[in-house]
Amino acid sequence: MPTLPPGVNARKFGVAVAAFRAAIGADWVYIDPEDLDPYRDSYSTVWGRPEERQAGAVVAPATVEQVQAVVRIANRHRVPLHPISTGKNFGYGGPSPNVSGSVIVDLKRMNRVLEVDQERNFALVEPGVSYFDLYRYIQERGLQVWIDCPDPGWGSPIGNSLERGVGYTLPFYRDHYGASCGMEVVLANGELMRTGMGALPGARTWQDYRYGFGPDPAGLFAQGNFGIVTKLGIRLMPRPEYYRTGLITVPRRRDLIPLVKTVNYLSDSGLIGEPVYASPLTALLGDAGFRETITRPGGPSDAEMDRIAGEHRLPSWQVELQFYGPERTCLASWEYARDRILDEIPGARAVDGESLKVPLTPRQLDNVDAPYKSSIRRHGAQGVPSLGIWKIVRGSGHVGFFPVIPRTGAAVFEAQRVLGDALREFDLRPFFTAITTPLHWHPFTFQLVYAPSVSRDDREHNARVHRSMLRIIEVAAAHGWGDYRAATIYQDAVADSYAFNDHVLRRFNEALKDAVDPHGILAPGRGGIWPRRYRAARGGQPS
């Protein structure tokens, strides 16, 4: 017996499954338990418990017309759907639905790269295309464009963009949703819509100008449940001629404040790629006394941290800078950045990195020859998808909380203290300490990382992780730091934290949801948006 959607009995579900088989072919409708197992959240904190969200069936359409047919069948039988691109959203729920019993719409068979234009620098792809697929397409044709890819590279540019994922090159391209341009969407009634210039029949600039005329609804399909995206335009980065790196270190704890301020200027001026912050004091983590100091409630004093840094002859902070473009331009930008920071921060030091002609060799991509210990993920920085990120995975995986904080050193210090103190009660690996550094993935904000491990075999550990996730969402929100992306099981908690004016944003989105999807069949609960029939119980039995 499959897991049934709320309010749908076995007979009705069987009728719907038969209709799906007739529409797309019986071989592409999965209902047996062994076929459904890959559609569980492999990193779930509630693995094997009643709260775990599980699919009732899976359909894998191959064309837009088949997607439309699936949506119309779901409407007739009131069966909820949960569309995925490649289902590789590990740490954020993977392919699992918000509502158990939902039919997963797996778009993996829609895997065509429809167009890559190296003069206008864009690609048009289907949802089953992976970053590896798009990279291979570009390389095989010798095209002079780069993709900006996340970790890892087997995910979908469409899926990652719609999750507002991020990458590693220049600011504009690192914001994957921001660098998208033009969507084709199957709506909840089965109609096909194109956004932006795509609404103009015969448009020649669909992937060049995203807005078209009038209101732009494209944002509703990012982390939303208003339609199934079947095509997406992606802006591509012109392949640069050269790539240069350099390292800046600063001696004192409070030096992070002017360092961030100047690096922000460099980034906002278009002079650098992703800046990678770190603390050389991580070299001391093997010392129990140092670990106690940096995790102390309330945090250590600046003077204490400066004393430790001085005694060990280590800088307090460092930032690696990356430059793209002609060789002379990269050199001039590095010299400007270096000289400006050294002039503004007493005791700051600079180390030249590498100056490399693009494309890099395999050894250069491995980043083994830098004159200093480097934290740069070189493959991502070069637009080369990989699976190297899996080396950080512990246990049975992890869940992720990434609060968005202001792009200042002072905000980093506050978040280190507040979030570190909030998690002490859970007796888990400390993620927020006095040497935690921010990520500058998004162009104009920082993010911090909380990614506790999960275990298939230790339910008590998972229960603590689950409680810690709910707690940190609450504490961060109380300080004005919202999560930007959440696993299926935490999306309601995150949506609850966006509470301005009695959750008017959610009420607005749900009013739109009821208007365009009156039967509530498209991904109910995704992004914390519940259709009317589910709202009374927020994901429970429909009313």
mmCIF file of N, CA, C and O in Angstrom, residues 226-274:
data_model
loop_
_atom_site.group_PDB
_atom_site.id
_atom_site.type_symbol
_atom_site.label_atom_id
_atom_site.label_comp_id
_atom_site.label_asym_id
_atom_site.label_seq_id
_atom_site.Cartn_x
_atom_site.Cartn_y
_atom_site.Cartn_z
ATOM 1 N N PHE A 226 3.768 27.916 -7.480
ATOM 2 C CA PHE A 226 2.778 28.491 -8.383
ATOM 3 C C PHE A 226 2.834 27.885 -9.789
ATOM 4 O O PHE A 226 2.017 28.219 -10.626
ATOM 5 N N GLY A 227 3.810 27.047 -10.063
ATOM 6 C CA GLY A 227 3.926 26.445 -11.379
ATOM 7 C C GLY A 227 5.122 25.521 -11.442
ATOM 8 O O GLY A 227 5.898 25.410 -10.482
ATOM 9 N N ILE A 228 5.271 24.837 -12.559
ATOM 10 C CA ILE A 228 6.401 23.940 -12.798
ATOM 11 C C ILE A 228 7.229 24.535 -13.925
ATOM 12 O O ILE A 228 6.762 24.660 -15.063
ATOM 13 N N VAL A 229 8.445 24.926 -13.635
ATOM 14 C CA VAL A 229 9.315 25.572 -14.613
ATOM 15 C C VAL A 229 9.897 24.514 -15.546
ATOM 16 O O VAL A 229 10.553 23.564 -15.100
ATOM 17 N N THR A 230 9.660 24.677 -16.828
ATOM 18 C CA THR A 230 10.123 23.695 -17.821
ATOM 19 C C THR A 230 11.265 24.216 -18.691
ATOM 20 O O THR A 230 11.893 23.434 -19.407
ATOM 21 N N LYS A 231 11.508 25.513 -18.672
ATOM 22 C CA LYS A 231 12.674 26.099 -19.364
ATOM 23 C C LYS A 231 13.117 27.316 -18.557
ATOM 24 O O LYS A 231 12.285 28.013 -17.955
ATOM 25 N N LEU A 232 14.420 27.572 -18.567
ATOM 26 C CA LEU A 232 14.950 28.743 -17.867
ATOM 27 C C LEU A 232 16.165 29.266 -18.611
ATOM 28 O O LEU A 232 17.016 28.491 -19.060
ATOM 29 N N GLY A 233 16.245 30.587 -18.740
ATOM 30 C CA GLY A 233 17.433 31.226 -19.282
ATOM 31 C C GLY A 233 18.429 31.501 -18.176
ATOM 32 O O GLY A 233 18.057 31.888 -17.066
ATOM 33 N N ILE A 234 19.708 31.297 -18.461
ATOM 34 C CA ILE A 234 20.799 31.476 -17.497
ATOM 35 C C ILE A 234 21.821 32.422 -18.121
ATOM 36 O O ILE A 234 22.308 32.167 -19.229
ATOM 37 N N ARG A 235 22.151 33.491 -17.429
ATOM 38 C CA ARG A 235 23.226 34.355 -17.905
ATOM 39 C C ARG A 235 24.573 33.672 -17.682
ATOM 40 O O ARG A 235 24.809 33.082 -16.626
ATOM 41 N N LEU A 236 25.448 33.720 -18.666
ATOM 42 C CA LEU A 236 26.765 33.102 -18.603
ATOM 43 C C LEU A 236 27.849 34.170 -18.553
ATOM 44 O O LEU A 236 27.703 35.259 -19.109
ATOM 45 N N MET A 237 28.947 33.833 -17.917
ATOM 46 C CA MET A 237 30.075 34.757 -17.761
ATOM 47 C C MET A 237 31.036 34.591 -18.934
ATOM 48 O O MET A 237 31.439 33.474 -19.258
ATOM 49 N N PRO A 238 31.400 35.667 -19.618
ATOM 50 C CA PRO A 238 32.429 35.549 -20.662
ATOM 51 C C PRO A 238 33.721 34.985 -20.066
ATOM 52 O O PRO A 238 34.150 35.405 -18.987
ATOM 53 N N ARG A 239 34.320 34.028 -20.743
ATOM 54 C CA ARG A 239 35.532 33.416 -20.190
ATOM 55 C C ARG A 239 36.649 34.447 -20.115
ATOM 56 O O ARG A 239 37.014 35.058 -21.135
ATOM 57 N N PRO A 240 37.214 34.672 -18.931
ATOM 58 C CA PRO A 240 38.290 35.664 -18.816
ATOM 59 C C PRO A 240 39.598 35.128 -19.386
ATOM 60 O O PRO A 240 39.764 33.923 -19.588
ATOM 61 N N GLU A 241 40.524 36.051 -19.610
ATOM 62 C CA GLU A 241 41.829 35.648 -20.124
ATOM 63 C C GLU A 241 42.746 35.150 -19.017
ATOM 64 O O GLU A 241 43.533 34.216 -19.218
ATOM 65 N N TYR A 242 42.641 35.795 -17.850
ATOM 66 C CA TYR A 242 43.550 35.482 -16.746
ATOM 67 C C TYR A 242 42.795 35.412 -15.428
ATOM 68 O O TYR A 242 41.669 35.939 -15.295
ATOM 69 N N TYR A 243 43.449 34.768 -14.471
ATOM 70 C CA TYR A 243 42.923 34.624 -13.114
ATOM 71 C C TYR A 243 44.076 34.858 -12.156
ATOM 72 O O TYR A 243 45.162 34.282 -12.313
ATOM 73 N N ARG A 244 43.867 35.736 -11.178
ATOM 74 C CA ARG A 244 44.928 36.068 -10.221
ATOM 75 C C ARG A 244 44.357 35.992 -8.810
ATOM 76 O O ARG A 244 43.167 36.275 -8.584
ATOM 77 N N THR A 245 45.223 35.611 -7.850
ATOM 78 C CA THR A 245 44.818 35.566 -6.447
ATOM 79 C C THR A 245 45.818 36.333 -5.598
ATOM 80 O O THR A 245 46.957 36.584 -6.010
ATOM 81 N N GLY A 246 45.382 36.667 -4.402
ATOM 82 C CA GLY A 246 46.249 37.308 -3.432
ATOM 83 C C GLY A 246 45.672 37.167 -2.041
ATOM 84 O O GLY A 246 44.455 37.036 -1.869
ATOM 85 N N LEU A 247 46.539 37.193 -1.032
ATOM 86 C CA LEU A 247 46.138 37.006 0.365
ATOM 87 C C LEU A 247 46.440 38.256 1.169
ATOM 88 O O LEU A 247 47.526 38.832 1.064
ATOM 89 N N ILE A 248 45.479 38.663 1.984
ATOM 90 C CA ILE A 248 45.655 39.759 2.937
ATOM 91 C C ILE A 248 45.445 39.208 4.336
ATOM 92 O O ILE A 248 44.476 38.477 4.590
ATOM 93 N N THR A 249 46.338 39.524 5.277
ATOM 94 C CA THR A 249 46.143 39.173 6.683
ATOM 95 C C THR A 249 46.142 40.431 7.529
ATOM 96 O O THR A 249 46.804 41.427 7.185
ATOM 97 N N VAL A 250 45.384 40.395 8.630
ATOM 98 C CA VAL A 250 45.339 41.526 9.566
ATOM 99 C C VAL A 250 45.560 40.991 10.971
ATOM 100 O O VAL A 250 45.115 39.882 11.301
ATOM 101 N N PRO A 251 46.254 41.770 11.839
ATOM 102 C CA PRO A 251 46.731 41.201 13.104
ATOM 103 C C PRO A 251 45.705 41.134 14.223
ATOM 104 O O PRO A 251 45.741 40.202 15.038
ATOM 105 N N ARG A 252 44.808 42.116 14.326
ATOM 106 C CA ARG A 252 43.952 42.234 15.511
ATOM 107 C C ARG A 252 42.509 41.808 15.220
ATOM 108 O O ARG A 252 42.043 41.877 14.080
ATOM 109 N N ARG A 253 41.822 41.425 16.289
ATOM 110 C CA ARG A 253 40.438 40.965 16.137
ATOM 111 C C ARG A 253 39.564 42.047 15.517
ATOM 112 O O ARG A 253 38.801 41.790 14.584
ATOM 113 N N ARG A 254 39.662 43.276 16.014
ATOM 114 C CA ARG A 254 38.786 44.341 15.524
ATOM 115 C C ARG A 254 39.144 44.780 14.106
ATOM 116 O O ARG A 254 38.372 45.517 13.483
ATOM 117 N N ASP A 255 40.270 44.320 13.586
ATOM 118 C CA ASP A 255 40.646 44.666 12.211
ATOM 119 C C ASP A 255 39.679 44.079 11.187
ATOM 120 O O ASP A 255 39.670 44.505 10.025
ATOM 121 N N LEU A 256 38.872 43.098 11.613
ATOM 122 C CA LEU A 256 37.901 42.549 10.680
ATOM 123 C C LEU A 256 36.929 43.626 10.203
ATOM 124 O O LEU A 256 36.461 43.581 9.062
ATOM 125 N N ILE A 257 36.646 44.601 11.046
ATOM 126 C CA ILE A 257 35.662 45.625 10.681
ATOM 127 C C ILE A 257 36.150 46.467 9.498
ATOM 128 O O ILE A 257 35.446 46.559 8.472
ATOM 129 N N PRO A 258 37.338 47.094 9.563
ATOM 130 C CA PRO A 258 37.785 47.844 8.371
ATOM 131 C C PRO A 258 38.125 46.944 7.186
ATOM 132 O O PRO A 258 37.986 47.361 6.031
ATOM 133 N N LEU A 259 38.562 45.706 7.457
ATOM 134 C CA LEU A 259 38.864 44.797 6.359
ATOM 135 C C LEU A 259 37.608 44.514 5.541
ATOM 136 O O LEU A 259 37.620 44.600 4.305
ATOM 137 N N VAL A 260 36.511 44.184 6.214
ATOM 138 C CA VAL A 260 35.254 43.912 5.513
ATOM 139 C C VAL A 260 34.789 45.147 4.750
ATOM 140 O O VAL A 260 34.330 45.055 3.600
ATOM 141 N N LYS A 261 34.901 46.310 5.380
ATOM 142 C CA LYS A 261 34.448 47.544 4.728
ATOM 143 C C LYS A 261 35.174 47.769 3.401
ATOM 144 O O LYS A 261 34.541 48.098 2.371
ATOM 145 N N THR A 262 36.473 47.574 3.385
ATOM 146 C CA THR A 262 37.238 47.806 2.162
ATOM 147 C C THR A 262 36.977 46.717 1.121
ATOM 148 O O THR A 262 36.837 47.007 -0.080
ATOM 149 N N VAL A 263 36.877 45.473 1.552
ATOM 150 C CA VAL A 263 36.593 44.392 0.604
ATOM 151 C C VAL A 263 35.203 44.572 -0.005
ATOM 152 O O VAL A 263 34.995 44.294 -1.190
ATOM 153 N N ASN A 264 34.238 45.055 0.795
ATOM 154 C CA ASN A 264 32.920 45.362 0.234
ATOM 155 C C ASN A 264 33.030 46.382 -0.893
ATOM 156 O O ASN A 264 32.357 46.259 -1.930
ATOM 157 N N TYR A 265 33.860 47.388 -0.686
ATOM 158 C CA TYR A 265 34.050 48.400 -1.741
ATOM 159 C C TYR A 265 34.622 47.759 -3.005
ATOM 160 O O TYR A 265 34.158 48.038 -4.121
ATOM 161 N N LEU A 266 35.608 46.893 -2.833
ATOM 162 C CA LEU A 266 36.211 46.224 -3.985
ATOM 163 C C LEU A 266 35.191 45.368 -4.721
ATOM 164 O O LEU A 266 35.137 45.358 -5.958
ATOM 165 N N SER A 267 34.360 44.649 -3.958
ATOM 166 C CA SER A 267 33.354 43.784 -4.568
ATOM 167 C C SER A 267 32.292 44.599 -5.286
ATOM 168 O O SER A 267 31.940 44.318 -6.439
ATOM 169 N N ASP A 268 31.776 45.629 -4.617
ATOM 170 C CA ASP A 268 30.703 46.425 -5.206
ATOM 171 C C ASP A 268 31.188 47.240 -6.394
ATOM 172 O O ASP A 268 30.382 47.667 -7.234
ATOM 173 N N SER A 269 32.484 47.456 -6.486
ATOM 174 C CA SER A 269 33.055 48.177 -7.622
ATOM 175 C C SER A 269 33.387 47.253 -8.789
ATOM 176 O O SER A 269 33.890 47.709 -9.820
ATOM 177 N N GLY A 270 33.141 45.963 -8.623
ATOM 178 C CA GLY A 270 33.394 45.015 -9.703
ATOM 179 C C GLY A 270 34.858 44.663 -9.894
ATOM 180 O O GLY A 270 35.240 44.179 -10.963
ATOM 181 N N LEU A 271 35.675 44.876 -8.857
ATOM 182 C CA LEU A 271 37.109 44.637 -8.996
ATOM 183 C C LEU A 271 37.521 43.226 -8.635
ATOM 184 O O LEU A 271 38.611 42.781 -9.024
ATOM 185 N N ILE A 272 36.703 42.504 -7.863
ATOM 186 C CA ILE A 272 37.101 41.187 -7.376
ATOM 187 C C ILE A 272 35.968 40.181 -7.576
ATOM 188 O O ILE A 272 34.796 40.550 -7.717
ATOM 189 N N GLY A 273 36.340 38.902 -7.557
ATOM 190 C CA GLY A 273 35.367 37.831 -7.477
ATOM 191 C C GLY A 273 35.027 37.567 -6.024
ATOM 192 O O GLY A 273 35.124 38.452 -5.168
ATOM 193 N N GLU A 274 34.669 36.339 -5.716
ATOM 194 C CA GLU A 274 34.274 36.019 -4.342
ATOM 195 C C GLU A 274 35.455 36.178 -3.388
ATOM 196 O O GLU A 274 36.493 35.542 -3.571
#
